[in-house]
PDB file of C-alpha atoms in Angstrom:
ATOM      1  CA  UNK D 664     -17.633  -0.571   2.679  1.00 67.00           C
ATOM      2  CA  UNK D 665     -15.308   2.165   1.676  1.00 76.00           C
ATOM      3  CA  UNK D 666     -13.700   2.279  -1.734  1.00 87.00           C
ATOM      4  CA  UNK D 667     -11.188   4.385  -3.583  1.00 93.00           C
ATOM      5  CA  UNK D 668     -11.357   5.329  -7.239  1.00 95.00           C
ATOM      6  CA  UNK D 669      -8.507   6.639  -9.318  1.00 96.00           C
ATOM      7  CA  UNK D 670     -10.140   7.522 -12.628  1.00 96.00           C
ATOM      8  CA  UNK D 671      -6.939   7.871 -14.625  1.00 95.00           C
ATOM      9  CA  UNK D 672      -5.006   4.679 -15.337  1.00 94.00           C
ATOM     10  CA  UNK D 673      -2.243   6.463 -17.233  1.00 96.00           C
ATOM     11  CA  UNK D 674      -1.173  10.099 -17.332  1.00 97.00           C
ATOM     12  CA  UNK D 675       1.575  11.661 -19.433  1.00 97.00           C
ATOM     13  CA  UNK D 676       3.010  15.067 -18.635  1.00 97.00           C
ATOM     14  CA  UNK D 677       5.980  17.020 -19.877  1.00 97.00           C
ATOM     15  CA  UNK D 678       8.868  17.662 -17.542  1.00 97.00           C
ATOM     16  CA  UNK D 679       8.311  20.984 -15.807  1.00 97.00           C
ATOM     17  CA  UNK D 680       4.556  20.910 -16.282  1.00 98.00           C
ATOM     18  CA  UNK D 681       2.104  20.778 -13.420  1.00 97.00           C
ATOM     19  CA  UNK D 682       0.472  17.548 -12.322  1.00 97.00           C
ATOM     20  CA  UNK D 683      -2.831  16.588 -10.753  1.00 98.00           C
ATOM     21  CA  UNK D 684      -3.778  12.987  -9.995  1.00 98.00           C
ATOM     22  CA  UNK D 685      -7.379  12.379  -9.070  1.00 98.00           C
ATOM     23  CA  UNK D 686      -8.678  10.304  -6.202  1.00 97.00           C
ATOM     24  CA  UNK D 687     -12.260   9.847  -5.029  1.00 96.00           C
ATOM     25  CA  UNK D 688     -13.274   7.880  -1.987  1.00 93.00           C
ATOM     26  CA  UNK D 689     -16.398   6.442  -0.513  1.00 89.00           C
ATOM     27  CA  UNK D 690     -16.416   6.363   3.281  1.00 79.00           C
ATOM     28  CA  UNK D 691     -19.030   7.091   5.909  1.00 69.00           C
ATOM     29  CA  UNK D 692     -16.909   8.797   8.535  1.00 75.00           C
ATOM     30  CA  UNK D 693     -13.937  11.120   8.378  1.00 74.00           C
ATOM     31  CA  UNK D 694     -11.460   9.196   6.274  1.00 86.00           C
ATOM     32  CA  UNK D 695      -7.789   8.615   6.831  1.00 90.00           C
ATOM     33  CA  UNK D 696      -6.367   9.266   3.365  1.00 94.00           C
ATOM     34  CA  UNK D 697      -2.963   8.556   1.914  1.00 96.00           C
ATOM     35  CA  UNK D 698      -0.953   8.848  -1.262  1.00 97.00           C
ATOM     36  CA  UNK D 699       1.836   6.383  -1.968  1.00 96.00           C
ATOM     37  CA  UNK D 700       4.339   6.173  -4.805  1.00 96.00           C
ATOM     38  CA  UNK D 701       5.843   2.994  -6.199  1.00 94.00           C
ATOM     39  CA  UNK D 702       8.819   2.845  -8.524  1.00 90.00           C
ATOM     40  CA  UNK D 703       9.120  -0.277 -10.710  1.00 84.00           C
ATOM     41  CA  UNK D 704       9.892  -3.380  -8.682  1.00 79.00           C
ATOM     42  CA  UNK D 705       9.954  -1.452  -5.446  1.00 83.00           C
ATOM     43  CA  UNK D 706       7.849  -1.184  -2.325  1.00 86.00           C
ATOM     44  CA  UNK D 707       5.544   1.715  -1.538  1.00 92.00           C
ATOM     45  CA  UNK D 708       6.712   5.057  -0.203  1.00 94.00           C
ATOM     46  CA  UNK D 709       4.343   7.329   1.685  1.00 94.00           C
ATOM     47  CA  UNK D 710       4.036  10.742   0.023  1.00 97.00           C
ATOM     48  CA  UNK D 711       1.522  12.363   2.342  1.00 96.00           C
ATOM     49  CA  UNK D 712      -1.468  11.742   4.560  1.00 94.00           C
ATOM     50  CA  UNK D 713      -4.632  13.395   5.837  1.00 93.00           C
ATOM     51  CA  UNK D 714      -6.294  12.638   9.154  1.00 88.00           C
ATOM     52  CA  UNK D 715      -7.887  15.907  10.233  1.00 84.00           C
ATOM     53  CA  UNK D 716      -7.291  19.643  10.383  1.00 86.00           C
ATOM     54  CA  UNK D 717      -5.934  21.644   7.495  1.00 88.00           C
ATOM     55  CA  UNK D 718      -7.370  20.236   4.303  1.00 91.00           C
ATOM     56  CA  UNK D 719      -4.283  21.103   2.270  1.00 96.00           C
ATOM     57  CA  UNK D 720      -1.473  18.776   3.214  1.00 96.00           C
ATOM     58  CA  UNK D 721       2.140  18.946   2.200  1.00 97.00           C
ATOM     59  CA  UNK D 722       4.215  15.871   1.521  1.00 96.00           C
ATOM     60  CA  UNK D 723       7.633  14.839   0.430  1.00 96.00           C
ATOM     61  CA  UNK D 724       9.207  15.515  -2.964  1.00 95.00           C
ATOM     62  CA  UNK D 725       7.186  18.712  -3.453  1.00 97.00           C
ATOM     63  CA  UNK D 726       3.783  17.011  -3.543  1.00 98.00           C
ATOM     64  CA  UNK D 727       0.634  18.307  -1.928  1.00 98.00           C
ATOM     65  CA  UNK D 728      -2.957  17.116  -1.737  1.00 98.00           C
ATOM     66  CA  UNK D 729      -6.248  18.739  -0.885  1.00 96.00           C
ATOM     67  CA  UNK D 730      -9.066  17.029   0.980  1.00 94.00           C
ATOM     68  CA  UNK D 731     -12.483  18.129  -0.234  1.00 94.00           C
ATOM     69  CA  UNK D 732     -15.244  16.529   1.782  1.00 91.00           C
ATOM     70  CA  UNK D 733     -18.019  17.927  -0.431  1.00 91.00           C
ATOM     71  CA  UNK D 734     -16.493  16.229  -3.459  1.00 93.00           C
ATOM     72  CA  UNK D 735     -15.176  13.139  -1.647  1.00 93.00           C
ATOM     73  CA  UNK D 736     -11.844  13.819  -3.260  1.00 95.00           C
ATOM     74  CA  UNK D 737      -8.198  13.838  -2.267  1.00 97.00           C
ATOM     75  CA  UNK D 738      -6.305  14.913  -5.383  1.00 98.00           C
ATOM     76  CA  UNK D 739      -2.531  14.924  -5.527  1.00 98.00           C
ATOM     77  CA  UNK D 740      -0.705  17.873  -7.083  1.00 98.00           C
ATOM     78  CA  UNK D 741       2.767  18.988  -7.950  1.00 98.00           C
ATOM     79  CA  UNK D 742       3.543  22.353  -9.577  1.00 97.00           C
ATOM     80  CA  UNK D 743       6.501  21.189 -11.650  1.00 97.00           C
ATOM     81  CA  UNK D 744       7.140  17.558 -12.486  1.00 98.00           C
ATOM     82  CA  UNK D 745      10.633  16.087 -12.704  1.00 96.00           C
ATOM     83  CA  UNK D 746      11.585  13.068 -14.806  1.00 95.00           C
ATOM     84  CA  UNK D 747      12.259  11.152 -11.579  1.00 95.00           C
ATOM     85  CA  UNK D 748       8.572  11.449 -10.657  1.00 96.00           C
ATOM     86  CA  UNK D 749       7.681   8.823 -13.245  1.00 96.00           C
ATOM     87  CA  UNK D 750       6.163   5.997 -11.205  1.00 96.00           C
ATOM     88  CA  UNK D 751       2.894   4.424 -10.092  1.00 95.00           C
ATOM     89  CA  UNK D 752       0.809   6.446  -7.662  1.00 97.00           C
ATOM     90  CA  UNK D 753      -1.740   4.949  -5.301  1.00 97.00           C
ATOM     91  CA  UNK D 754      -4.425   6.646  -3.284  1.00 97.00           C
ATOM     92  CA  UNK D 755      -5.640   4.766  -0.206  1.00 95.00           C
ATOM     93  CA  UNK D 756      -8.103   5.068   2.657  1.00 93.00           C
ATOM     94  CA  UNK D 757      -7.647   3.495   6.092  1.00 89.00           C
ATOM     95  CA  UNK D 758     -10.327   1.041   7.200  1.00 83.00           C
ATOM     96  CA  UNK D 759     -11.006   1.156  10.932  1.00 79.00           C
ATOM     97  CA  UNK D 760     -12.900  -2.152  10.609  1.00 80.00           C
ATOM     98  CA  UNK D 761      -9.789  -3.994   9.416  1.00 81.00           C
ATOM     99  CA  UNK D 762      -7.207  -2.814  11.923  1.00 82.00           C
ATOM    100  CA  UNK D 763      -6.709   0.325   9.830  1.00 84.00           C
ATOM    101  CA  UNK D 764      -5.605  -1.691   6.830  1.00 89.00           C
ATOM    102  CA  UNK D 765      -5.474   0.305   3.642  1.00 92.00           C
ATOM    103  CA  UNK D 766      -7.995   0.085   0.864  1.00 91.00           C
ATOM    104  CA  UNK D 767      -6.180   1.115  -2.319  1.00 94.00           C
ATOM    105  CA  UNK D 768      -7.240   2.539  -5.618  1.00 94.00           C
ATOM    106  CA  UNK D 769      -5.980   0.732  -8.712  1.00 93.00           C
ATOM    107  CA  UNK D 770      -3.242   3.280  -9.235  1.00 95.00           C
ATOM    108  CA  UNK D 771      -2.243   5.860 -11.822  1.00 96.00           C
ATOM    109  CA  UNK D 772       0.856   5.337 -13.904  1.00 96.00           C
ATOM    110  CA  UNK D 773       2.715   8.589 -14.532  1.00 97.00           C
ATOM    111  CA  UNK D 774       4.935   8.997 -17.573  1.00 97.00           C
ATOM    112  CA  UNK D 775       7.117  12.098 -17.824  1.00 97.00           C
ATOM    113  CA  UNK D 776       8.300  13.179 -21.266  1.00 96.00           C
ATOM    114  CA  UNK D 777      11.295  15.426 -21.975  1.00 93.00           C
TER     115      UNK D 777
ATOM    116  CA  UNK R1158      11.358   4.782  12.824  1.00 76.00           C
ATOM    117  CA  UNK R1159      10.501   1.274  11.778  1.00 84.00           C
ATOM    118  CA  UNK R1160      12.393  -0.895   9.349  1.00 92.00           C
ATOM    119  CA  UNK R1161      10.603  -3.747   7.643  1.00 95.00           C
ATOM    120  CA  UNK R1162      12.530  -6.708   6.293  1.00 96.00           C
ATOM    121  CA  UNK R1163      11.128  -9.216   3.854  1.00 96.00           C
ATOM    122  CA  UNK R1164      12.692 -12.314   2.393  1.00 94.00           C
ATOM    123  CA  UNK R1165      13.256 -13.699  -0.001  1.00 95.00           C
ATOM    124  CA  UNK R1166      13.254 -10.814  -2.465  1.00 94.00           C
ATOM    125  CA  UNK R1167      12.321 -13.055  -5.377  1.00 96.00           C
ATOM    126  CA  UNK R1168      11.038 -16.600  -5.556  1.00 97.00           C
ATOM    127  CA  UNK R1169      10.139 -18.975  -8.353  1.00 97.00           C
ATOM    128  CA  UNK R1170       8.116 -21.976  -7.256  1.00 97.00           C
ATOM    129  CA  UNK R1171       6.288 -24.755  -9.128  1.00 98.00           C
ATOM    130  CA  UNK R1172       2.557 -25.231  -8.822  1.00 97.00           C
ATOM    131  CA  UNK R1173       1.694 -27.406  -5.841  1.00 97.00           C
ATOM    132  CA  UNK R1174       4.806 -26.562  -3.849  1.00 97.00           C
ATOM    133  CA  UNK R1175       4.691 -24.985  -0.373  1.00 97.00           C
ATOM    134  CA  UNK R1176       5.419 -21.357   0.395  1.00 97.00           C
ATOM    135  CA  UNK R1177       6.807 -19.430   3.319  1.00 97.00           C
ATOM    136  CA  UNK R1178       7.426 -15.688   3.180  1.00 97.00           C
ATOM    137  CA  UNK R1179       8.787 -13.920   6.209  1.00 97.00           C
ATOM    138  CA  UNK R1180       8.455 -10.376   7.406  1.00 97.00           C
ATOM    139  CA  UNK R1181      10.203  -8.881  10.431  1.00 97.00           C
ATOM    140  CA  UNK R1182       9.916  -5.408  11.852  1.00 96.00           C
ATOM    141  CA  UNK R1183      12.421  -3.338  13.808  1.00 94.00           C
ATOM    142  CA  UNK R1184      11.987  -0.130  15.718  1.00 91.00           C
ATOM    143  CA  UNK R1185       8.517  -0.602  17.132  1.00 89.00           C
ATOM    144  CA  UNK R1186       6.610  -2.884  19.469  1.00 87.00           C
ATOM    145  CA  UNK R1187       3.153  -4.433  19.291  1.00 90.00           C
ATOM    146  CA  UNK R1188       2.495  -3.107  15.787  1.00 93.00           C
ATOM    147  CA  UNK R1189      -0.419  -3.911  13.545  1.00 94.00           C
ATOM    148  CA  UNK R1190       0.992  -5.987  10.690  1.00 96.00           C
ATOM    149  CA  UNK R1191      -0.415  -6.590   7.229  1.00 96.00           C
ATOM    150  CA  UNK R1192       0.123  -8.726   4.145  1.00 96.00           C
ATOM    151  CA  UNK R1193      -0.888  -7.280   0.785  1.00 95.00           C
ATOM    152  CA  UNK R1194      -0.632  -8.782  -2.676  1.00 95.00           C
ATOM    153  CA  UNK R1195      -0.142  -6.836  -5.847  1.00 92.00           C
ATOM    154  CA  UNK R1196      -1.081  -8.866  -8.905  1.00 86.00           C
ATOM    155  CA  UNK R1197      -0.313  -7.556 -12.361  1.00 78.00           C
ATOM    156  CA  UNK R1198      -2.777  -4.850 -13.314  1.00 69.00           C
ATOM    157  CA  UNK R1199      -4.933  -5.388 -10.221  1.00 69.00           C
ATOM    158  CA  UNK R1200      -3.663  -2.940  -7.637  1.00 82.00           C
ATOM    159  CA  UNK R1201      -3.018  -3.896  -4.022  1.00 91.00           C
ATOM    160  CA  UNK R1202      -5.235  -6.296  -2.138  1.00 91.00           C
ATOM    161  CA  UNK R1203      -5.234  -6.849   1.612  1.00 93.00           C
ATOM    162  CA  UNK R1204      -4.726 -10.534   2.442  1.00 95.00           C
ATOM    163  CA  UNK R1205      -4.271 -10.651   6.213  1.00 95.00           C
ATOM    164  CA  UNK R1206      -3.825  -8.364   9.146  1.00 94.00           C
ATOM    165  CA  UNK R1207      -2.762  -8.938  12.730  1.00 95.00           C
ATOM    166  CA  UNK R1208      -3.220  -6.743  15.783  1.00 92.00           C
ATOM    167  CA  UNK R1209      -1.151  -8.977  18.087  1.00 93.00           C
ATOM    168  CA  UNK R1210       0.682 -12.264  18.564  1.00 93.00           C
ATOM    169  CA  UNK R1211      -1.438 -15.167  17.373  1.00 91.00           C
ATOM    170  CA  UNK R1212      -4.237 -12.847  16.174  1.00 92.00           C
ATOM    171  CA  UNK R1213      -4.826 -13.164  12.441  1.00 92.00           C
ATOM    172  CA  UNK R1214      -7.707 -11.843  10.383  1.00 90.00           C
ATOM    173  CA  UNK R1215      -8.223 -12.933   6.812  1.00 88.00           C
ATOM    174  CA  UNK R1216      -9.802 -10.647   4.280  1.00 82.00           C
ATOM    175  CA  UNK R1217      -9.927 -12.872   1.232  1.00 80.00           C
ATOM    176  CA  UNK R1218     -10.678 -16.625   1.136  1.00 66.00           C
ATOM    177  CA  UNK R1219      -7.816 -18.406  -0.572  1.00 80.00           C
ATOM    178  CA  UNK R1220      -5.226 -21.116  -0.124  1.00 89.00           C
ATOM    179  CA  UNK R1221      -2.883 -18.811   1.803  1.00 95.00           C
ATOM    180  CA  UNK R1222      -2.495 -18.549   5.553  1.00 95.00           C
ATOM    181  CA  UNK R1223      -0.648 -16.244   7.914  1.00 96.00           C
ATOM    182  CA  UNK R1224       0.891 -16.571  11.331  1.00 96.00           C
ATOM    183  CA  UNK R1225       2.412 -14.245  13.879  1.00 96.00           C
ATOM    184  CA  UNK R1226       4.615 -16.304  16.183  1.00 95.00           C
ATOM    185  CA  UNK R1227       6.390 -13.277  17.657  1.00 95.00           C
ATOM    186  CA  UNK R1228       5.468  -9.640  18.163  1.00 94.00           C
ATOM    187  CA  UNK R1229       7.482  -8.406  15.204  1.00 95.00           C
ATOM    188  CA  UNK R1230       7.359 -11.423  12.918  1.00 96.00           C
ATOM    189  CA  UNK R1231       4.665 -12.099  10.351  1.00 97.00           C
ATOM    190  CA  UNK R1232       4.710 -15.148   8.089  1.00 97.00           C
ATOM    191  CA  UNK R1233       2.707 -15.884   4.954  1.00 97.00           C
ATOM    192  CA  UNK R1234       2.351 -19.530   3.995  1.00 96.00           C
ATOM    193  CA  UNK R1235       0.747 -21.911   1.595  1.00 96.00           C
ATOM    194  CA  UNK R1236       0.662 -25.705   1.516  1.00 96.00           C
ATOM    195  CA  UNK R1237       0.147 -25.878  -2.250  1.00 96.00           C
ATOM    196  CA  UNK R1238       0.719 -22.941  -4.548  1.00 96.00           C
ATOM    197  CA  UNK R1239      -1.562 -22.108  -7.446  1.00 95.00           C
ATOM    198  CA  UNK R1240      -0.654 -20.225 -10.604  1.00 94.00           C
ATOM    199  CA  UNK R1241      -2.925 -17.431  -9.414  1.00 92.00           C
ATOM    200  CA  UNK R1242      -0.719 -16.922  -6.358  1.00 94.00           C
ATOM    201  CA  UNK R1243       1.903 -15.208  -8.504  1.00 94.00           C
ATOM    202  CA  UNK R1244       2.399 -11.587  -7.579  1.00 94.00           C
ATOM    203  CA  UNK R1245       4.251  -9.067  -5.513  1.00 94.00           C
ATOM    204  CA  UNK R1246       3.762  -9.588  -1.777  1.00 96.00           C
ATOM    205  CA  UNK R1247       4.162  -6.654   0.532  1.00 95.00           C
ATOM    206  CA  UNK R1248       4.353  -6.638   4.295  1.00 97.00           C
ATOM    207  CA  UNK R1249       3.361  -3.473   6.123  1.00 96.00           C
ATOM    208  CA  UNK R1250       3.479  -2.140   9.654  1.00 95.00           C
ATOM    209  CA  UNK R1251       1.212   0.489  11.170  1.00 91.00           C
ATOM    210  CA  UNK R1252       2.629   3.294  13.271  1.00 80.00           C
ATOM    211  CA  UNK R1253      -0.142   5.443  14.759  1.00 78.00           C
ATOM    212  CA  UNK R1254      -2.178   6.050  11.591  1.00 76.00           C
ATOM    213  CA  UNK R1255       0.528   5.549   8.985  1.00 85.00           C
ATOM    214  CA  UNK R1256       1.542   2.351   7.261  1.00 90.00           C
ATOM    215  CA  UNK R1257       5.059   1.615   6.191  1.00 92.00           C
ATOM    216  CA  UNK R1258       5.880  -1.027   3.634  1.00 93.00           C
ATOM    217  CA  UNK R1259       8.674  -3.499   3.230  1.00 94.00           C
ATOM    218  CA  UNK R1260      10.596  -3.981  -0.031  1.00 93.00           C
ATOM    219  CA  UNK R1261       8.357  -6.859  -1.132  1.00 94.00           C
ATOM    220  CA  UNK R1262       8.756 -10.414  -2.430  1.00 96.00           C
ATOM    221  CA  UNK R1263       8.231 -11.151  -6.103  1.00 95.00           C
ATOM    222  CA  UNK R1264       6.662 -14.628  -6.370  1.00 96.00           C
ATOM    223  CA  UNK R1265       6.359 -16.426  -9.690  1.00 96.00           C
ATOM    224  CA  UNK R1266       4.487 -19.710  -9.712  1.00 96.00           C
ATOM    225  CA  UNK R1267       5.331 -21.850 -12.745  1.00 97.00           C
TER     226      UNK R1267
END
């Protein structure tokens, strides 16, 4: 069964600094990969997705992610973080055996300092 | 694009009481629908998914059940709540390969 690992539970960055959130997956076939963001008490908002093609994908709010098959990774990046980016970030992989339900990592909590 | 409605937004229920959470979807037809639970510090867990009316698949054995009486309606139920049922319940809808989430229901079992 596929799984998703987000190694960093918490990350703190200064406003204006660059950001990289790590995600590793375990999946036999070409994965459908996603990054979601969740603000406190809110639902999940899709940041970006990868299905096939160009391995560098652009998303909303200035985020991008790169799919690296050799490393089984799908890391999320942003060149300059804003205070409003503070939130919980989830990486997920779609499971074709469960109606394409999402298998989530445990999330990374991002704190942005002034 | 789809819009997903969930209600209630928050709910406080005593142990042993019944539960009914409702999810409705607008803007699409014959979607795959999903219930996830987010417990404190435990990430998101798939509970049920449905690929059509009356078709429910359960991922985790528990005292919860789900039903899909109409194409765009998905209901999560329990006959007797446990303390461990507390959490944030999210309904989601699949559009091609993407999933969109509703605003969620915060359930506290006391």
